[in-house]
Short mmCIF file of C-alpha atoms in Angstrom, two decimals:
data_model
loop_
_atom_site.label_atom_id
_atom_site.label_comp_id
_atom_site.label_asym_id
_atom_site.label_seq_id
_atom_site.Cartn_x
_atom_site.Cartn_y
_atom_site.Cartn_z
CA UNK K 421 108.79 -144.95 -53.72
CA UNK K 422 107.28 -146.55 -56.80
CA UNK K 423 108.11 -143.45 -58.85
CA UNK K 424 111.73 -143.56 -57.69
CA UNK K 425 111.97 -147.23 -58.62
CA UNK K 426 110.50 -146.53 -62.04
CA UNK K 427 112.94 -143.68 -62.60
CA UNK K 428 115.86 -145.88 -61.58
CA UNK K 429 114.70 -148.61 -63.93
CA UNK K 430 114.45 -146.10 -66.76
CA UNK K 431 117.99 -144.89 -66.09
CA UNK K 432 119.24 -148.45 -66.04
CA UNK K 433 117.62 -149.11 -69.43
CA UNK K 434 119.12 -145.88 -70.76
CA UNK K 435 122.55 -147.04 -69.63
CA UNK K 436 122.15 -150.31 -71.54
CA UNK K 437 121.10 -148.60 -74.74
CA UNK K 438 123.61 -148.58 -77.53
CA UNK K 439 124.89 -145.23 -78.78
CA UNK K 440 122.88 -145.38 -82.00
CA UNK K 441 119.60 -146.01 -80.23
CA UNK K 442 120.18 -143.17 -77.79
CA UNK K 443 120.61 -140.63 -80.61
CA UNK K 444 117.72 -142.16 -82.55
CA UNK K 445 115.49 -141.65 -79.52
CA UNK K 446 116.77 -138.11 -79.04
CA UNK K 447 115.67 -137.00 -82.51
CA UNK K 448 112.51 -139.06 -82.25
CA UNK K 449 111.28 -137.35 -79.08
CA UNK K 450 107.90 -135.69 -79.41
CA UNK K 451 108.91 -132.58 -77.49
CA UNK K 452 111.22 -131.69 -80.37
CA UNK K 453 108.24 -130.48 -82.35
CA UNK K 454 108.06 -127.18 -80.52
CA UNK K 455 111.67 -126.23 -81.12
CA UNK K 456 114.03 -129.05 -82.03
CA UNK K 457 117.70 -128.71 -81.12
CA UNK K 458 119.17 -129.44 -84.55
CA UNK K 459 122.55 -127.82 -83.97
CA UNK K 460 124.25 -131.19 -84.21
CA UNK K 461 122.72 -132.04 -87.59
CA UNK K 462 124.98 -131.55 -90.61
CA UNK K 463 123.60 -129.39 -93.39
CA UNK K 464 125.61 -129.93 -96.55
CA UNK K 465 124.54 -126.55 -97.88
CA UNK K 466 126.79 -124.98 -95.22
CA UNK K 467 130.48 -125.67 -94.73
CA UNK K 468 131.43 -127.72 -91.70
CA UNK K 469 134.48 -129.33 -90.12
CA UNK K 470 133.43 -132.87 -90.96
CA UNK K 471 132.21 -132.10 -94.49
CA UNK K 472 134.71 -132.51 -97.32
CA UNK K 473 134.36 -132.15 -101.08
CA UNK K 474 133.96 -135.35 -103.08
CA UNK K 475 135.39 -135.84 -106.56
CA UNK K 476 133.08 -137.19 -109.24
CA UNK K 477 133.83 -138.98 -112.48
CA UNK K 478 132.69 -136.14 -114.74
CA UNK K 479 133.73 -137.80 -118.00
CA UNK K 480 131.72 -140.96 -117.22
CA UNK K 481 128.35 -139.30 -117.91
CA UNK K 482 127.77 -137.16 -120.96
CA UNK K 483 125.79 -133.96 -120.58
CA UNK K 484 123.25 -135.48 -122.98
CA UNK K 485 122.72 -138.56 -120.79
CA UNK K 486 122.49 -136.39 -117.68
CA UNK K 487 119.81 -134.27 -119.36
CA UNK K 488 117.97 -137.43 -120.45
CA UNK K 489 117.75 -138.43 -116.78
CA UNK K 490 116.58 -134.96 -115.75
CA UNK K 491 119.95 -134.07 -114.19
CA UNK K 492 122.29 -131.13 -114.56
CA UNK K 493 125.70 -131.80 -116.14
CA UNK K 494 127.85 -133.67 -113.63
CA UNK K 495 130.38 -130.81 -113.72
CA UNK K 496 127.72 -128.67 -111.98
CA UNK K 497 126.91 -131.14 -109.19
CA UNK K 498 127.84 -130.33 -105.61
CA UNK K 499 129.15 -133.54 -104.05
CA UNK K 500 130.42 -134.00 -100.50
CA UNK K 501 131.86 -136.64 -98.25
CA UNK K 502 132.29 -137.00 -94.49
CA UNK K 503 135.51 -137.52 -92.56
CA UNK K 504 135.48 -141.02 -91.14
CA UNK K 505 133.02 -142.36 -93.73
CA UNK K 506 134.98 -143.44 -96.83
CA UNK K 507 132.68 -144.36 -99.70
CA UNK K 508 129.86 -142.07 -98.55
CA UNK K 509 128.87 -139.43 -101.12
CA UNK K 510 126.20 -136.78 -100.66
CA UNK K 511 124.97 -134.98 -103.81
CA UNK K 512 122.98 -131.83 -103.17
CA UNK K 513 119.94 -131.74 -105.50
CA UNK K 514 121.41 -132.19 -109.00
CA UNK K 515 118.00 -132.29 -110.71
CA UNK K 516 117.06 -129.89 -113.48
CA UNK K 517 114.15 -127.50 -112.78
CA UNK K 518 110.83 -129.36 -112.67
CA UNK K 519 112.34 -132.81 -113.11
CA UNK K 520 111.78 -133.95 -109.53
CA UNK K 521 108.10 -133.86 -110.41
CA UNK K 522 108.53 -136.78 -112.80
CA UNK K 523 109.94 -139.05 -110.09
CA UNK K 524 107.34 -138.01 -107.53
CA UNK K 525 104.56 -138.77 -110.02
CA UNK K 526 106.11 -142.14 -110.87
CA UNK K 527 106.35 -143.08 -107.19
CA UNK K 528 102.70 -142.22 -106.60
CA UNK K 529 100.99 -143.05 -109.88
CA UNK K 530 103.00 -145.69 -111.75
CA UNK K 531 105.39 -147.65 -109.53
CA UNK K 532 102.72 -148.81 -107.01
CA UNK K 533 100.83 -150.51 -109.86
CA UNK K 534 100.85 -154.26 -110.35
CA UNK K 535 102.88 -156.39 -110.79
CA UNK K 536 104.96 -154.43 -108.27
CA UNK K 537 104.36 -155.20 -104.60
CA UNK K 538 103.30 -152.86 -101.79
CA UNK K 539 102.36 -153.09 -98.12
CA UNK K 540 98.64 -152.77 -98.90
CA UNK K 541 98.73 -156.14 -100.70
CA UNK K 542 99.04 -157.76 -97.29
CA UNK K 543 95.73 -156.36 -96.07
CA UNK K 544 93.61 -156.02 -99.20
CA UNK K 545 92.42 -158.14 -102.09
CA UNK K 546 94.36 -157.81 -105.35
CA UNK K 547 91.51 -156.04 -107.15
CA UNK K 548 91.42 -153.38 -104.40
CA UNK K 549 95.03 -152.29 -104.94
CA UNK K 550 95.08 -152.16 -108.75
CA UNK K 551 94.75 -148.38 -109.04
CA UNK K 552 95.74 -146.60 -105.83
CA UNK K 553 96.15 -143.31 -107.67
CA UNK K 554 92.68 -143.44 -109.23
CA UNK K 555 91.07 -144.32 -105.91
CA UNK K 556 92.89 -141.55 -104.03
CA UNK K 557 93.04 -138.52 -106.31
CA UNK K 558 89.64 -137.03 -105.48
CA UNK K 559 90.22 -137.50 -101.77
CA UNK K 560 93.63 -135.82 -101.97
CA UNK K 561 92.40 -133.01 -104.19
CA UNK K 562 89.76 -132.00 -101.63
CA UNK K 563 91.85 -132.82 -98.56
CA UNK K 564 91.88 -130.23 -95.78
CA UNK K 565 94.33 -129.72 -92.94
CA UNK K 566 92.49 -131.73 -90.29
CA UNK K 567 94.45 -134.69 -88.91
CA UNK K 568 91.19 -136.49 -88.23
CA UNK K 569 90.31 -136.88 -91.88
CA UNK K 570 90.51 -140.49 -93.07
CA UNK K 571 93.59 -141.26 -95.13
CA UNK K 572 93.40 -142.20 -98.78
CA UNK K 573 94.98 -145.42 -100.01
CA UNK K 574 98.00 -143.49 -101.26
CA UNK K 575 98.44 -142.02 -97.78
CA UNK K 576 98.34 -145.55 -96.35
CA UNK K 577 101.14 -146.61 -98.67
CA UNK K 578 104.32 -147.38 -96.73
CA UNK K 579 106.53 -149.21 -99.20
CA UNK K 580 106.70 -150.52 -102.75
CA UNK K 581 109.28 -153.02 -104.04
CA UNK K 582 110.58 -153.12 -107.60
CA UNK K 583 112.63 -155.64 -109.60
CA UNK K 584 113.75 -158.36 -107.23
CA UNK K 585 111.13 -158.05 -104.52
CA UNK K 586 112.50 -158.04 -101.00
CA UNK K 587 111.00 -160.67 -98.71
CA UNK K 588 110.50 -158.96 -95.36
CA UNK K 589 110.30 -162.30 -93.51
CA UNK K 590 113.45 -164.02 -94.79
CA UNK K 591 115.25 -160.72 -95.53
CA UNK K 592 116.27 -162.16 -98.87
CA UNK K 593 115.75 -161.74 -102.60
CA UNK K 594 115.00 -164.69 -104.87
CA UNK K 595 115.04 -165.39 -108.59
CA UNK K 596 111.40 -166.45 -108.66
CA UNK K 597 110.01 -163.22 -107.20
CA UNK K 598 110.97 -160.69 -109.81
CA UNK K 599 109.19 -158.22 -112.07
CA UNK K 600 110.79 -155.96 -114.70
CA UNK K 601 112.59 -152.99 -113.16
CA UNK K 602 111.33 -149.58 -114.42
CA UNK K 603 113.53 -148.49 -117.32
CA UNK K 604 113.43 -144.78 -116.46
CA UNK K 605 114.55 -145.36 -112.87
CA UNK K 606 117.24 -147.78 -114.03
CA UNK K 607 118.63 -145.13 -116.40
CA UNK K 608 118.66 -142.45 -113.66
CA UNK K 609 120.42 -144.82 -111.25
CA UNK K 610 123.02 -145.87 -113.80
CA UNK K 611 123.98 -142.24 -114.50
CA UNK K 612 124.33 -141.37 -110.81
CA UNK K 613 126.35 -144.53 -110.12
CA UNK K 614 128.64 -143.85 -113.09
CA UNK K 615 129.23 -140.28 -111.93
CA UNK K 616 130.33 -141.71 -108.57
CA UNK K 617 132.80 -144.09 -110.23
CA UNK K 618 130.60 -147.17 -110.60
CA UNK K 619 130.28 -147.72 -114.32
CA UNK K 620 128.29 -150.80 -115.22
CA UNK K 621 125.97 -150.52 -112.20
CA UNK K 622 122.75 -152.45 -112.81
CA UNK K 623 119.60 -151.37 -111.03
CA UNK K 624 117.99 -154.67 -110.07
CA UNK K 625 115.96 -153.95 -106.94
CA UNK K 626 114.29 -150.91 -105.46
CA UNK K 627 112.53 -150.19 -102.20
CA UNK K 628 110.38 -147.07 -102.18
CA UNK K 629 109.53 -145.71 -98.74
CA UNK K 630 106.64 -143.33 -98.12
CA UNK K 631 106.90 -141.21 -94.97
CA UNK K 632 104.62 -138.81 -93.12
CA UNK K 633 105.50 -136.48 -90.26
CA UNK K 634 104.82 -139.27 -87.76
CA UNK K 635 106.96 -141.84 -89.60
CA UNK K 636 110.48 -143.09 -89.03
CA UNK K 637 112.82 -145.72 -90.44
CA UNK K 638 114.35 -148.05 -87.86
CA UNK K 639 118.03 -148.81 -87.35
CA UNK K 640 119.24 -151.32 -89.92
CA UNK K 641 121.92 -152.39 -92.40
CA UNK K 642 121.20 -153.12 -96.08
CA UNK K 643 123.09 -156.38 -96.45
CA UNK K 644 120.65 -158.69 -98.26
CA UNK K 645 122.13 -157.99 -101.69
CA UNK K 646 124.60 -160.69 -102.78
CA UNK K 647 127.02 -158.15 -104.26
CA UNK K 648 128.20 -155.53 -101.76
CA UNK K 649 130.83 -154.11 -104.11
CA UNK K 650 128.14 -152.03 -105.78
CA UNK K 651 126.71 -148.90 -104.12
CA UNK K 652 123.36 -148.25 -102.48
CA UNK K 653 121.67 -145.21 -104.05
CA UNK K 654 119.12 -143.14 -102.12
CA UNK K 655 116.91 -140.39 -103.64
CA UNK K 656 114.68 -138.10 -101.55
CA UNK K 657 111.69 -135.97 -102.57
CA UNK K 658 109.26 -133.80 -100.64
CA UNK K 659 109.63 -132.86 -96.98
CA UNK K 660 113.02 -133.03 -95.28
CA UNK K 661 114.35 -135.61 -92.85
CA UNK K 662 117.14 -136.34 -90.41
CA UNK K 663 119.35 -139.23 -91.52
CA UNK K 664 121.64 -141.04 -89.08
CA UNK K 665 124.75 -142.78 -90.40
CA UNK K 666 126.54 -144.97 -87.89
CA UNK K 667 129.28 -147.56 -87.86
CA UNK K 668 129.70 -151.29 -88.28
CA UNK K 669 128.33 -151.78 -84.75
CA UNK K 670 125.42 -150.13 -83.00
CA UNK K 671 127.56 -148.99 -80.08
CA UNK K 672 129.22 -146.47 -82.41
CA UNK K 673 127.50 -143.07 -82.20
CA UNK K 674 126.01 -142.06 -85.58
CA UNK K 675 126.37 -138.78 -87.43
CA UNK K 676 123.16 -136.83 -88.04
CA UNK K 677 122.54 -135.00 -91.32
CA UNK K 678 119.68 -133.36 -93.19
CA UNK K 679 118.23 -134.76 -96.39
CA UNK K 680 116.22 -132.30 -98.44
CA UNK K 681 114.13 -132.71 -101.58
CA UNK K 682 116.26 -133.73 -104.56
CA UNK K 683 119.27 -134.81 -102.49
CA UNK K 684 121.01 -138.07 -103.34
CA UNK K 685 123.11 -140.26 -101.04
CA UNK K 686 125.50 -142.95 -102.23
CA UNK K 687 126.77 -145.57 -99.78
CA UNK K 688 129.69 -147.59 -101.14
CA UNK K 689 132.87 -149.30 -100.03
CA UNK K 690 133.34 -149.06 -96.26
CA UNK K 691 130.08 -147.12 -95.91
CA UNK K 692 128.00 -149.69 -97.80
CA UNK K 693 127.30 -151.85 -94.72
CA UNK K 694 127.00 -149.24 -92.00
CA UNK K 695 124.03 -148.93 -89.69
CA UNK K 696 121.66 -146.12 -90.62
CA UNK K 697 118.17 -144.86 -89.84
CA UNK K 698 115.70 -142.01 -90.31
CA UNK K 699 114.33 -140.98 -86.90
CA UNK K 700 112.40 -137.96 -88.05
CA UNK K 701 110.65 -136.25 -90.96
CA UNK K 702 110.72 -132.45 -90.73
CA UNK K 703 108.71 -129.70 -92.41
CA UNK K 704 110.40 -127.92 -95.28
CA UNK K 705 112.96 -125.59 -93.61
CA UNK K 706 112.07 -122.79 -96.04
CA UNK K 707 108.78 -122.42 -94.17
CA UNK K 708 106.60 -123.01 -97.23
CA UNK K 709 104.31 -125.95 -97.90
CA UNK K 710 106.72 -127.33 -100.49
CA UNK K 711 110.44 -126.74 -101.09
CA UNK K 712 111.08 -124.11 -103.75
CA UNK K 713 112.86 -126.66 -105.93
CA UNK K 714 109.53 -128.47 -106.39
CA UNK K 715 107.78 -125.29 -107.45
CA UNK K 716 110.10 -124.80 -110.44
CA UNK K 717 108.52 -125.27 -113.86
CA UNK K 718 109.59 -127.95 -116.30
CA UNK K 719 112.05 -127.09 -119.01
CA UNK K 720 110.38 -126.39 -122.33
CA UNK K 721 112.08 -129.29 -124.07
CA UNK K 722 114.11 -132.40 -123.32
CA UNK K 723 116.70 -134.26 -125.39
CA UNK K 724 115.68 -137.11 -127.66
CA UNK K 725 114.96 -140.35 -125.81
CA UNK K 726 114.64 -138.54 -122.49
CA UNK K 727 113.17 -140.68 -119.72
CA UNK K 728 111.52 -137.59 -118.21
CA UNK K 729 107.85 -137.07 -118.97
CA UNK K 730 106.01 -133.81 -118.47
CA UNK K 731 103.84 -133.91 -115.36
CA UNK K 732 100.44 -132.41 -116.06
CA UNK K 733 99.14 -129.69 -113.77
CA UNK K 734 96.25 -131.97 -112.79
CA UNK K 735 98.62 -134.75 -111.74
CA UNK K 736 100.95 -132.32 -109.98
CA UNK K 737 98.05 -130.91 -107.98
CA UNK K 738 97.53 -134.39 -106.50
CA UNK K 739 101.26 -134.85 -105.90
CA UNK K 740 101.44 -131.44 -104.21
CA UNK K 741 98.65 -132.31 -101.78
CA UNK K 742 100.44 -135.53 -100.90
CA UNK K 743 103.88 -133.97 -100.46
CA UNK K 744 102.66 -131.21 -98.14
CA UNK K 745 102.82 -133.74 -95.29
CA UNK K 746 105.01 -136.45 -96.80
CA UNK K 747 108.43 -137.52 -98.01
CA UNK K 748 109.28 -140.15 -100.62
CA UNK K 749 112.56 -142.03 -100.70
CA UNK K 750 113.82 -144.38 -103.43
CA UNK K 751 116.67 -146.76 -102.60
CA UNK K 752 118.16 -148.61 -105.56
CA UNK K 753 120.47 -151.61 -105.41
CA UNK K 754 122.32 -154.08 -107.59
CA UNK K 755 121.58 -157.50 -106.12
CA UNK K 756 123.90 -159.80 -108.08
CA UNK K 757 127.43 -159.44 -109.41
CA UNK K 758 127.83 -159.88 -113.16
CA UNK K 759 127.44 -163.58 -113.93
CA UNK K 760 126.28 -164.38 -110.39
CA UNK K 761 123.09 -166.28 -109.65
CA UNK K 762 121.07 -166.95 -106.54
CA UNK K 763 122.18 -169.92 -104.42
CA UNK K 764 119.92 -172.94 -104.30
CA UNK K 765 117.56 -172.77 -101.37
CA UNK K 766 114.95 -175.04 -99.94
CA UNK K 767 111.43 -174.63 -101.28
CA UNK K 768 110.34 -173.22 -97.95
CA UNK K 769 112.93 -170.45 -98.09
CA UNK K 770 111.91 -169.54 -101.62
CA UNK K 771 108.22 -169.23 -100.85
CA UNK K 772 106.82 -165.71 -100.80
CA UNK K 773 104.54 -165.24 -97.85
CA UNK K 774 101.96 -162.71 -99.04
CA UNK K 775 100.64 -162.38 -95.48
CA UNK K 776 103.93 -161.05 -94.12
CA UNK K 777 103.84 -157.68 -92.43
CA UNK K 778 107.51 -157.36 -91.50
CA UNK K 779 108.71 -153.90 -92.48
CA UNK K 780 110.87 -151.25 -90.91
CA UNK K 781 108.41 -148.37 -90.86
CA UNK K 782 106.91 -147.26 -87.59
CA UNK K 783 104.47 -144.51 -86.74
CA UNK K 784 103.42 -142.75 -83.58
CA UNK K 785 100.14 -143.71 -81.97
CA UNK K 786 99.78 -146.94 -83.91
CA UNK K 787 100.52 -150.51 -82.88
CA UNK K 788 102.18 -152.13 -85.88
CA UNK K 789 103.80 -155.47 -86.47
CA UNK K 790 105.83 -154.37 -89.50
CA UNK K 791 109.10 -153.47 -87.78
CA UNK K 792 112.21 -154.82 -89.40
CA UNK K 793 115.40 -153.89 -87.52
CA UNK K 794 113.70 -151.05 -85.70
CA UNK K 795 115.20 -149.29 -82.71
CA UNK K 796 114.67 -152.31 -80.51
#
């Protein structure tokens, strides 16, 4: 009798779930590991009814500037849209051979450094988080396949914020919590935005998310930026994932799609404020430890003033170990319109609470407080 009551209660809860949460839970289910039913997930590398071609502004980015950012000429990019999602653009890996390595290395070695902010700052003293790369490289280099091995600090990294640092408690940016935005990442973002018709885009804030196979990104909308006329840019590296793009309300069923290493998503216009989430990280569909695009060697030379730096074999060995079980995502935003400034707020609202743990990552088997707009 008790089992029947429990089953009935579960069905009642299921009936109250919004359409987005139901699909999020479907792809999140643990029994998918043995043989996930991914037939409903869009793969932009294959033609589909909902997938349409997307026009780019080829003349807005010179081949020289594309090369400087480690990108192929825009005329060679493969860009797609989705019926029913105006303003959404999916660009299938436009990076030149070897150039993804630069961004992976930056996300692991450079961008987590101070004065940038990361989740580990909330649990550790400042002097303990100064050099996450240096403290983790030997551990990663000798890391085996056992899940019981302790994780290095880099493997405990969940997010890093750049530029205007997002306050996970107030869900706001502020003028007094800012550090210089990385110039190489700003240049990359500006070229991609221009190619999508957004000339003059200014990269002012970035949130880097670090995923493992047991990680997910909860259901949310990126609405904290004061200027929503500018796009949200998303770059993925490493293992693949399922991305869910929904509607303006959570009772609208989302569309599921794959994101592979090197893929870029642009959310603009109508699609800028849609609900979205990442319920699952998946092993490289090619069946190898790393996607083949990450195994490609660097070009022998780069144009003058290129932002791409050669990644040494020693550094790439560490990155490779990390990426075998991980995915990195960079989301870049313009926070303010040209000439706009932050509104005056009370001192309490402006304060940065360094003890905050509110974030939107969640992992299996761990009780965590840092859930911002999760699937609750």
